[in-house]
Coordinates of C-alpha atoms in Angstrom, one line a residue:
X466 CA 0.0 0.0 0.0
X467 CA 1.2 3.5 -0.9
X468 CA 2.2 5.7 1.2
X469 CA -0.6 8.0 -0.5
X470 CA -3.1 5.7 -0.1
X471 CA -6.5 6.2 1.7
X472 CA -8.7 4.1 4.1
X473 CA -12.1 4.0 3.8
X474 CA -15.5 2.0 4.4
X475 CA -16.4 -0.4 1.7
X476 CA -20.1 0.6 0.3
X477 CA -22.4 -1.7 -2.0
X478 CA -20.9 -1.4 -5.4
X479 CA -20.9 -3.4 -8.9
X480 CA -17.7 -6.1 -8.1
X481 CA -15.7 -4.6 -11.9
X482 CA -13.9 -7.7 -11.3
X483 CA -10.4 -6.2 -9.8
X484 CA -9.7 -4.8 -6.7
X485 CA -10.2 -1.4 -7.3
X486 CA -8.5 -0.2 -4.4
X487 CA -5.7 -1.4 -5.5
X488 CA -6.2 0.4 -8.8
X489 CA -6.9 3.6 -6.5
X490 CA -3.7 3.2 -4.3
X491 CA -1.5 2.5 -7.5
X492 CA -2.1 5.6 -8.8
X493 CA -1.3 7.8 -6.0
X494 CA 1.7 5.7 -6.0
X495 CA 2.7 6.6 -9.4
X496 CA 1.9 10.3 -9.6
X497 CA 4.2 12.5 -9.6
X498 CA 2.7 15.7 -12.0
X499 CA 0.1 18.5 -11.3
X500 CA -2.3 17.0 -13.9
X501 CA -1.6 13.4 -12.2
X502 CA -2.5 14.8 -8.4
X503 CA -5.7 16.5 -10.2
X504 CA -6.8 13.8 -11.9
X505 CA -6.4 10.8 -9.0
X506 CA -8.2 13.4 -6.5
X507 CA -11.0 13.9 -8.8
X508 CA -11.2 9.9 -9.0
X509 CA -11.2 9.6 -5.5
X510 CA -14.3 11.7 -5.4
X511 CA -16.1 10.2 -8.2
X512 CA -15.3 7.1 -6.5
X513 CA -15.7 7.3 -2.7
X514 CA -18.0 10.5 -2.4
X515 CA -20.3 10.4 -5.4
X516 CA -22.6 12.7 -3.4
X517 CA -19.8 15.5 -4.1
X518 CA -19.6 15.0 -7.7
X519 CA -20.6 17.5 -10.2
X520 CA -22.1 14.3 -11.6
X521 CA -24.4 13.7 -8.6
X522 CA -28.0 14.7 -8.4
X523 CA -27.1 18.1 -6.9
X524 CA -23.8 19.0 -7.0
X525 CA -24.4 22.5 -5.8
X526 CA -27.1 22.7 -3.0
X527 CA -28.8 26.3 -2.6
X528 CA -26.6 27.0 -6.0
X529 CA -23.6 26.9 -4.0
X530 CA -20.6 24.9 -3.6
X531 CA -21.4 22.1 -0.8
X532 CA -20.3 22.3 2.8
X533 CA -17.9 19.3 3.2
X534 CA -16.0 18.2 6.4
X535 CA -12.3 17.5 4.7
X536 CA -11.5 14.8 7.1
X537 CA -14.4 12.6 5.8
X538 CA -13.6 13.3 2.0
X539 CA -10.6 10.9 1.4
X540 CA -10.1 13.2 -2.2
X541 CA -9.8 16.4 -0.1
X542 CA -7.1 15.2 2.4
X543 CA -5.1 13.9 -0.6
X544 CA -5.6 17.1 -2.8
X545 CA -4.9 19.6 0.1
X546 CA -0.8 18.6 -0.2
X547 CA -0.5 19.4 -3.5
X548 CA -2.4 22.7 -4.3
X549 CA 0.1 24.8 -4.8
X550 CA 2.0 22.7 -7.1
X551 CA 3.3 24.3 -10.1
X552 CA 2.4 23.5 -13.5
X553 CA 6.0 22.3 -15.7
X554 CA 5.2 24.4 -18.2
X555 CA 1.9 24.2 -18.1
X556 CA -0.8 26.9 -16.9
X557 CA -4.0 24.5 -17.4
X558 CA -2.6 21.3 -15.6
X559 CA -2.8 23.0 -12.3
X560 CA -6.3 23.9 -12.4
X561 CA -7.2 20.3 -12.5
X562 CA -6.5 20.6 -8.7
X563 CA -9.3 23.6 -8.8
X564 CA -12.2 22.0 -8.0
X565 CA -10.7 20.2 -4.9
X566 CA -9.3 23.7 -4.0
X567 CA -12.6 25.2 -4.0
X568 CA -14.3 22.5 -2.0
X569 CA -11.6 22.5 0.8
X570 CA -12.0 26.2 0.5
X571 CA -8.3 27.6 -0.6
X572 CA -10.2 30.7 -2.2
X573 CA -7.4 33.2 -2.8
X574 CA -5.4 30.1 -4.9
X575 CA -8.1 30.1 -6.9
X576 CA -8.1 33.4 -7.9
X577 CA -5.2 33.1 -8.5
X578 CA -5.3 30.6 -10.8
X579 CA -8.1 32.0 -12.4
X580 CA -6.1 35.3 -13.1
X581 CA -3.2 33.3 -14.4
X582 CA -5.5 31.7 -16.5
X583 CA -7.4 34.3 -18.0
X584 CA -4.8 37.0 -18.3
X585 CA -1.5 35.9 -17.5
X586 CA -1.5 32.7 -20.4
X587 CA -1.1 33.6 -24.5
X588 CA -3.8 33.2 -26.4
X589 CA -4.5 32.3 -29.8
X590 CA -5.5 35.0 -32.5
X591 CA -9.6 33.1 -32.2
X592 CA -9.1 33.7 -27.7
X593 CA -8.5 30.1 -27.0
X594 CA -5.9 30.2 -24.2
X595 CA -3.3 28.4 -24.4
X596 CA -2.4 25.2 -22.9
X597 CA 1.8 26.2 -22.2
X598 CA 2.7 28.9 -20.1
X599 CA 4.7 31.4 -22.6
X600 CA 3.8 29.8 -26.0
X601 CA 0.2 29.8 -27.8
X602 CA -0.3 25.8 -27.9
X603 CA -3.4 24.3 -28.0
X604 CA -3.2 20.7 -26.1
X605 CA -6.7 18.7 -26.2
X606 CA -5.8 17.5 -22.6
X607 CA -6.4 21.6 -21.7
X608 CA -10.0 20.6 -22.0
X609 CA -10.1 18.4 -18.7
X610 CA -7.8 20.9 -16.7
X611 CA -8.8 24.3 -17.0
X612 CA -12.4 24.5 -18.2
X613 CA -14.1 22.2 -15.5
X614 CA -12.5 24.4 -13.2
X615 CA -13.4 27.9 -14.3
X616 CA -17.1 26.4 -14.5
X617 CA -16.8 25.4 -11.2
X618 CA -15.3 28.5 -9.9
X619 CA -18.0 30.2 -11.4
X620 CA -20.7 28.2 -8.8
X621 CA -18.0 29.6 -6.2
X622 CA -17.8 33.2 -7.1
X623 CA -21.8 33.3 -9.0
X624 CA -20.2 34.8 -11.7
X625 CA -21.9 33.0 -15.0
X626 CA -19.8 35.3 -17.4
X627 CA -17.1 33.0 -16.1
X628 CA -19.0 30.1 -17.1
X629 CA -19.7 31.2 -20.4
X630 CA -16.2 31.8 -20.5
X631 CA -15.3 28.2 -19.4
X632 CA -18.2 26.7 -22.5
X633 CA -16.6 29.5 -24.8
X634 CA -13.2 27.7 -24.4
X635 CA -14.2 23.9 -25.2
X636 CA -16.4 25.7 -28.5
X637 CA -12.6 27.1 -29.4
X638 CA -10.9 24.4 -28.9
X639 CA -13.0 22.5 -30.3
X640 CA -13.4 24.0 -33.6
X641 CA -9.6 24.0 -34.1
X642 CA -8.8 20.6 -32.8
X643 CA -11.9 18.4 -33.6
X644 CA -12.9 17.3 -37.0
X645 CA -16.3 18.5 -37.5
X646 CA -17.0 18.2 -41.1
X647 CA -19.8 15.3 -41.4
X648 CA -17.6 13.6 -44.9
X649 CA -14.3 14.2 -42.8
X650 CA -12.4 10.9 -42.1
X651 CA -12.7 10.4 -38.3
X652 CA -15.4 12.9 -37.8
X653 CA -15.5 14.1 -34.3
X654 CA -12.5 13.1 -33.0
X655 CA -9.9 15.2 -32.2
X656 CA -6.1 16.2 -33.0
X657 CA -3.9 16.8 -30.3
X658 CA -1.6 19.7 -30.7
X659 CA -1.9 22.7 -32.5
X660 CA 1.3 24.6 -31.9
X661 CA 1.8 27.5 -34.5
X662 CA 4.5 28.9 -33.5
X663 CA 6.1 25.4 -32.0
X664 CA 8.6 23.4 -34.2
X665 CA 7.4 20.6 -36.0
X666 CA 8.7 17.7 -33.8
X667 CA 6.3 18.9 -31.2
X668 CA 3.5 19.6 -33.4
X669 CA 0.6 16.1 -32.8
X670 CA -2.2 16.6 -35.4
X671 CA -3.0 12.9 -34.9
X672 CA -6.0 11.1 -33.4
X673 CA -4.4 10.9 -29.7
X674 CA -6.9 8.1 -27.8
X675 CA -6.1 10.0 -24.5
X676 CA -6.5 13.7 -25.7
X677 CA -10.1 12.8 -27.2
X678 CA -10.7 10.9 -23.5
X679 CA -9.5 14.2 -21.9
X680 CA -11.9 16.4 -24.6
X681 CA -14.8 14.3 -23.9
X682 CA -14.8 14.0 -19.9
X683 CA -13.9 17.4 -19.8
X684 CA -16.5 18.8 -21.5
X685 CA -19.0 16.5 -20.0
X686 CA -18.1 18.1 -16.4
X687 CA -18.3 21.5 -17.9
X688 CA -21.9 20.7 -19.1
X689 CA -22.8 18.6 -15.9
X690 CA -22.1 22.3 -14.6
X691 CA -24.1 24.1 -16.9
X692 CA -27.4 21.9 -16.4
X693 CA -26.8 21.6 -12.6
X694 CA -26.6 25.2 -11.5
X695 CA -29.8 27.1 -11.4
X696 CA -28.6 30.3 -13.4
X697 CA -27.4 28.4 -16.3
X698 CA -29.6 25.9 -16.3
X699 CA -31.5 27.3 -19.1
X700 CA -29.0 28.0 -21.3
X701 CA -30.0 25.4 -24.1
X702 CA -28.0 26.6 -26.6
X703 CA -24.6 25.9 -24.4
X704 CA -25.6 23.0 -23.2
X705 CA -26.8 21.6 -27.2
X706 CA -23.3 23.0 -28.4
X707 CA -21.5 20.8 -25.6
X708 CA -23.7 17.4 -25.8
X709 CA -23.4 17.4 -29.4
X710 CA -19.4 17.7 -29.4
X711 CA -18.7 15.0 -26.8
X712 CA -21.1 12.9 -28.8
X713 CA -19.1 13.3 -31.8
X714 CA -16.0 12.3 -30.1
X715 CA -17.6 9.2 -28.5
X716 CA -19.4 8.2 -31.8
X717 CA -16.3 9.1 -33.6
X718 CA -14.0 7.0 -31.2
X719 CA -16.7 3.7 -32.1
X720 CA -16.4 4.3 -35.7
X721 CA -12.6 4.1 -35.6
X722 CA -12.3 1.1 -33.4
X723 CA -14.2 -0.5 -36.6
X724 CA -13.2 0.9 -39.5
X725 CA -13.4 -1.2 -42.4
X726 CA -9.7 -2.8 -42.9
X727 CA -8.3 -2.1 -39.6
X728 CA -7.0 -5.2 -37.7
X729 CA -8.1 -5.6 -34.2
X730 CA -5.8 -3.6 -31.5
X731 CA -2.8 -5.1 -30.1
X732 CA -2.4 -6.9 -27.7
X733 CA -5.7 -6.8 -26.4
X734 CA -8.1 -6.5 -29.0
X735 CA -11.6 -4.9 -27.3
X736 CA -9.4 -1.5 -26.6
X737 CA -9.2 1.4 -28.6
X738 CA -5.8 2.1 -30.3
X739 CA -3.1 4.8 -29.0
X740 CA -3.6 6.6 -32.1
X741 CA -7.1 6.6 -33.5
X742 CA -6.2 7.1 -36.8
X743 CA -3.6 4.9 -37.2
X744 CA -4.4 1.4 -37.8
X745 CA -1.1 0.1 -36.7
X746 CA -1.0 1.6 -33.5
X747 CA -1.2 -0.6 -30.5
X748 CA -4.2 -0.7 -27.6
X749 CA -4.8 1.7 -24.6
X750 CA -6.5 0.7 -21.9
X751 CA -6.4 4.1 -20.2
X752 CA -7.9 6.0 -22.8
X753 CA -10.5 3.5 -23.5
X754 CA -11.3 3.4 -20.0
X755 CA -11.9 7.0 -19.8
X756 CA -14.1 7.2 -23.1
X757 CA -15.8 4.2 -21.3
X758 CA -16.6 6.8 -18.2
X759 CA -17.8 9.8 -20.7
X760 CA -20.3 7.4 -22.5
X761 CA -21.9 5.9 -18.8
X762 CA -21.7 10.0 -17.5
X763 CA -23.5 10.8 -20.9
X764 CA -26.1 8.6 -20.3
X765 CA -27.2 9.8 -16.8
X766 CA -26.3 13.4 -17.8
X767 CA -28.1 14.0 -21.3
X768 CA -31.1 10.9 -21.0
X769 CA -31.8 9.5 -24.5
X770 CA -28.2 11.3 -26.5
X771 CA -26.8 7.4 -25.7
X772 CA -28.4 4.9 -27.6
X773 CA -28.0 1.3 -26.7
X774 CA -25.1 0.7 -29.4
X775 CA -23.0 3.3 -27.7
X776 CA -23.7 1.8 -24.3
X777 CA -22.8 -1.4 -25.8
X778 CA -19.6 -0.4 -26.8
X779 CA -18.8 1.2 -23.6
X780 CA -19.9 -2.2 -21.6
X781 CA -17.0 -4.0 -24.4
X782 CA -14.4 -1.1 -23.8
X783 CA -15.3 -2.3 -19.8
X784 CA -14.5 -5.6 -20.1
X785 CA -11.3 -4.6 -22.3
X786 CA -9.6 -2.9 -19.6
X787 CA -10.9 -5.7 -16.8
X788 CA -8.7 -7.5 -18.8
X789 CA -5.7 -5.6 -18.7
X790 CA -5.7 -5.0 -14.6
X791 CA -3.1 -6.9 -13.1
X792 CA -3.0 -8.3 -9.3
X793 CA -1.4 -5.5 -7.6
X794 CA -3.7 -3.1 -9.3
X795 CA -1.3 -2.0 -12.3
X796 CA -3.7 -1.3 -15.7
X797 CA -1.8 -2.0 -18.5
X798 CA -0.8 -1.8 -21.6
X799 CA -1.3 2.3 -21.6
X800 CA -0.1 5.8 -23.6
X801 CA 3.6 6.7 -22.5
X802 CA 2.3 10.1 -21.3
X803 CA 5.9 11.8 -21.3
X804 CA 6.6 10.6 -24.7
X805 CA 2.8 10.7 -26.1
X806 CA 4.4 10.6 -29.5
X807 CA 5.3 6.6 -29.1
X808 CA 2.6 3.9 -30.7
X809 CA 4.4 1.0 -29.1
X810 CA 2.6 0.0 -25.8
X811 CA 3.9 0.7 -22.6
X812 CA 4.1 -1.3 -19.6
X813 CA 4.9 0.6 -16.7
X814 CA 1.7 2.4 -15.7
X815 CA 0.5 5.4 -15.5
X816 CA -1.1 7.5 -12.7
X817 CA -3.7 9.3 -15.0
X818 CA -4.6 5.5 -16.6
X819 CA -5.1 4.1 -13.0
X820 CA -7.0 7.1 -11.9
X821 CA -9.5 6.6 -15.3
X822 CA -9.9 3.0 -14.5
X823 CA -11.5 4.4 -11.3
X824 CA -13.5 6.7 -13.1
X825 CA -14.9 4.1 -14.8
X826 CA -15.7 2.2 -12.4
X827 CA -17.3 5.1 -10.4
X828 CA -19.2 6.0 -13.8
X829 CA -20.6 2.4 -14.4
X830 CA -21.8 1.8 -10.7
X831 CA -23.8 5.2 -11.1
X832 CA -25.1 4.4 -14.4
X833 CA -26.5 0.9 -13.1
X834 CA -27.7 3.2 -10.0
X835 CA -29.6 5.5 -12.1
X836 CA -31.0 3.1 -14.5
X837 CA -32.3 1.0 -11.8
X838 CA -34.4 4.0 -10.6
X839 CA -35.3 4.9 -14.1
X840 CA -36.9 1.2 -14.4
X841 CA -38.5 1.6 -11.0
X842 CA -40.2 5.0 -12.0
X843 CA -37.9 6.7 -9.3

């Protein structure tokens, strides 16, 4: 056990057939980045406090940020030593400790964060802020780090213009990363890097499995916020804009897994390959895993956007990544997320693939939960 790792009661859950304790507590071990700490804090959440979720019921009572005692969220005592970690370059990977920030109540950081954000980080020529700190780079990861957070320090501060701001950022992003064209190849999924001014070793237009994962769970908090918080709850036009692009990227990502003369992925064959595009690229079980977790959000977030083929795939992705959890907790093969670049497999873990394992896990059980009340009229 880690020296990270957290105790808590076990509750009724779905067995996902692993231990995913062990998944949790291998992740903390192995993280060791801003984005990493983030990331496993918000799967601790998902995972142990659903009720504190911007995916729960209501995720901001009174239109407010919940009241939480810190010693009884295992998430909030493991985010708490790592808020003021600095970014590596990176202004957005930070903020992917914001919501935790804002629930344990570290207000001034935030501000702080938010003013680095919004006026401290270049921007491209269309006012998509950039993902690195002194060039104009867009990254698709930037979509899970900064853009949840703004929305949710908009709930903390009742500012909507900073919501807006937060759905203004993924519609950027979006419409220069994603392939929206309806006769593009790959429609819906998105490149990873657009870096203009960046030479072209460190350039990624390709299909990146995580980035899209990143996209698509990222914008499906953002949205969670935007339906869940009484003065943006009527904003249908936002909330149509978001829904349809993380349905693009989810369809797109099924489309691609089957594309007519691809081989199956290797080595395991049910998960989605490193590199979308590329038919030769080998299988991912931490991006499939977090896909996996958008689709089952999806479904409880947008009722009747998921149709039972989408679900269907999402249940296969599942049972992929069961496959590819080993005894201690280690989920491999995953992305080499320092060099992203590499289509080979790679066996030594990642924190961010543990932590989406979670969050599929957390994402499945309330799926099950929800559909269960659905069928008993609840």
């Amino acid at each position: 056990m880690s020296s990270h790792s957290v105790t808590i009661p076990s509750t009724s859950n779905p067995d996902p057939g692993f231990d995913i304790h062990k998944v949790l507590d291998k992740g903390l071990e192995l993280a060791a980045h801003s984005w990493e700490w983030g990331t496993a804090a918000e799967a601790l959440l998902d995972y142990h406090n659903p009720e504190l979720s911007v995916f729960s019921k209501d995720p901001f009572p009174g239109d407010e940020l919940p009241q939480v005692d810190v010693n009884q969220v295992p998430s909030l005592v493991y985010a708490k030593e790592f808020i003021s970690a600095e970014g590596e370059g990176s202004t957005s990977d930070p903020s992917s400790l914001g919501p935790s920030a804002l629930l344990l109540s570290y207000l001034p950081a935030c501000a702080r964060q938010v003013r680095a954000l919004l006026h401290h980080t270049p921007r491209l020529s269309s006012g998509a802020i950039s993902h690195r700190a002194t060039t104009p780079e867009l990254w698709s990861d930037f979509i899970y780090m900064a853009p949840p957070f703004l929305a949710h320090h908009a709930v903390a501060s009742g500012d909507p213009s900073l919501l807006h701001g937060a759905i203004q950022q993924c519609l950027l992003y979006g419409a220069a990363l994603q392939r929206n064209a309806p006769d593009t190849p790959f429609h819906g999924l998105w490149a990873h890097i657009l870096a203009p001014e960046a030479e072209p070793a460190d350039q990624d237009p390709a299909l990146w499995l995580t980035g899209n994962a990143w996209a698509a769970m990222g914008m499906a908090r953002v949205l969670a916020v935007v339906r869940k918080w009484g003065p943006s709850s009527a904003w249908m036009t936002w909330q149509a804009a978001l829904e349809d692009s993380v349905m693009a990227t989810l369809c797109g990502a099924a489309a691609a897994q089957t594309k007519a003369g691809f081989p199956p992925a290797k080595p395991h064959a049910g998960l989605l390959r490193n590199y979308l595009d590329e038919e030769n690229a080998s299988g991912d079980a931490a991006g499939t895993a977090l896909l996996a977790a958008a689709v089952y959000r999806m479904a409880v977030l947008v009722p009747g956007r998921v149709d039972e083929g989408l679900l269907e795939r999402a249940d296969a992705w599942r049972e992929a990544v069961r496959g590819c959890v080993k005894e201690d907790g280690l989920v491999v093969p995953v992305a080499n997320i320092v060099v992203w670049q590499e289509r080979d497999v790679f066996w030594r873990g990642s924190s961010e693939g543990q932590s989406f394992v979670a969050m599929m896990v957390a994402a499945w059980r309330d799926y099950l939960k929800w559909k269960e009340g659905v069928g008993a009229g609840r």
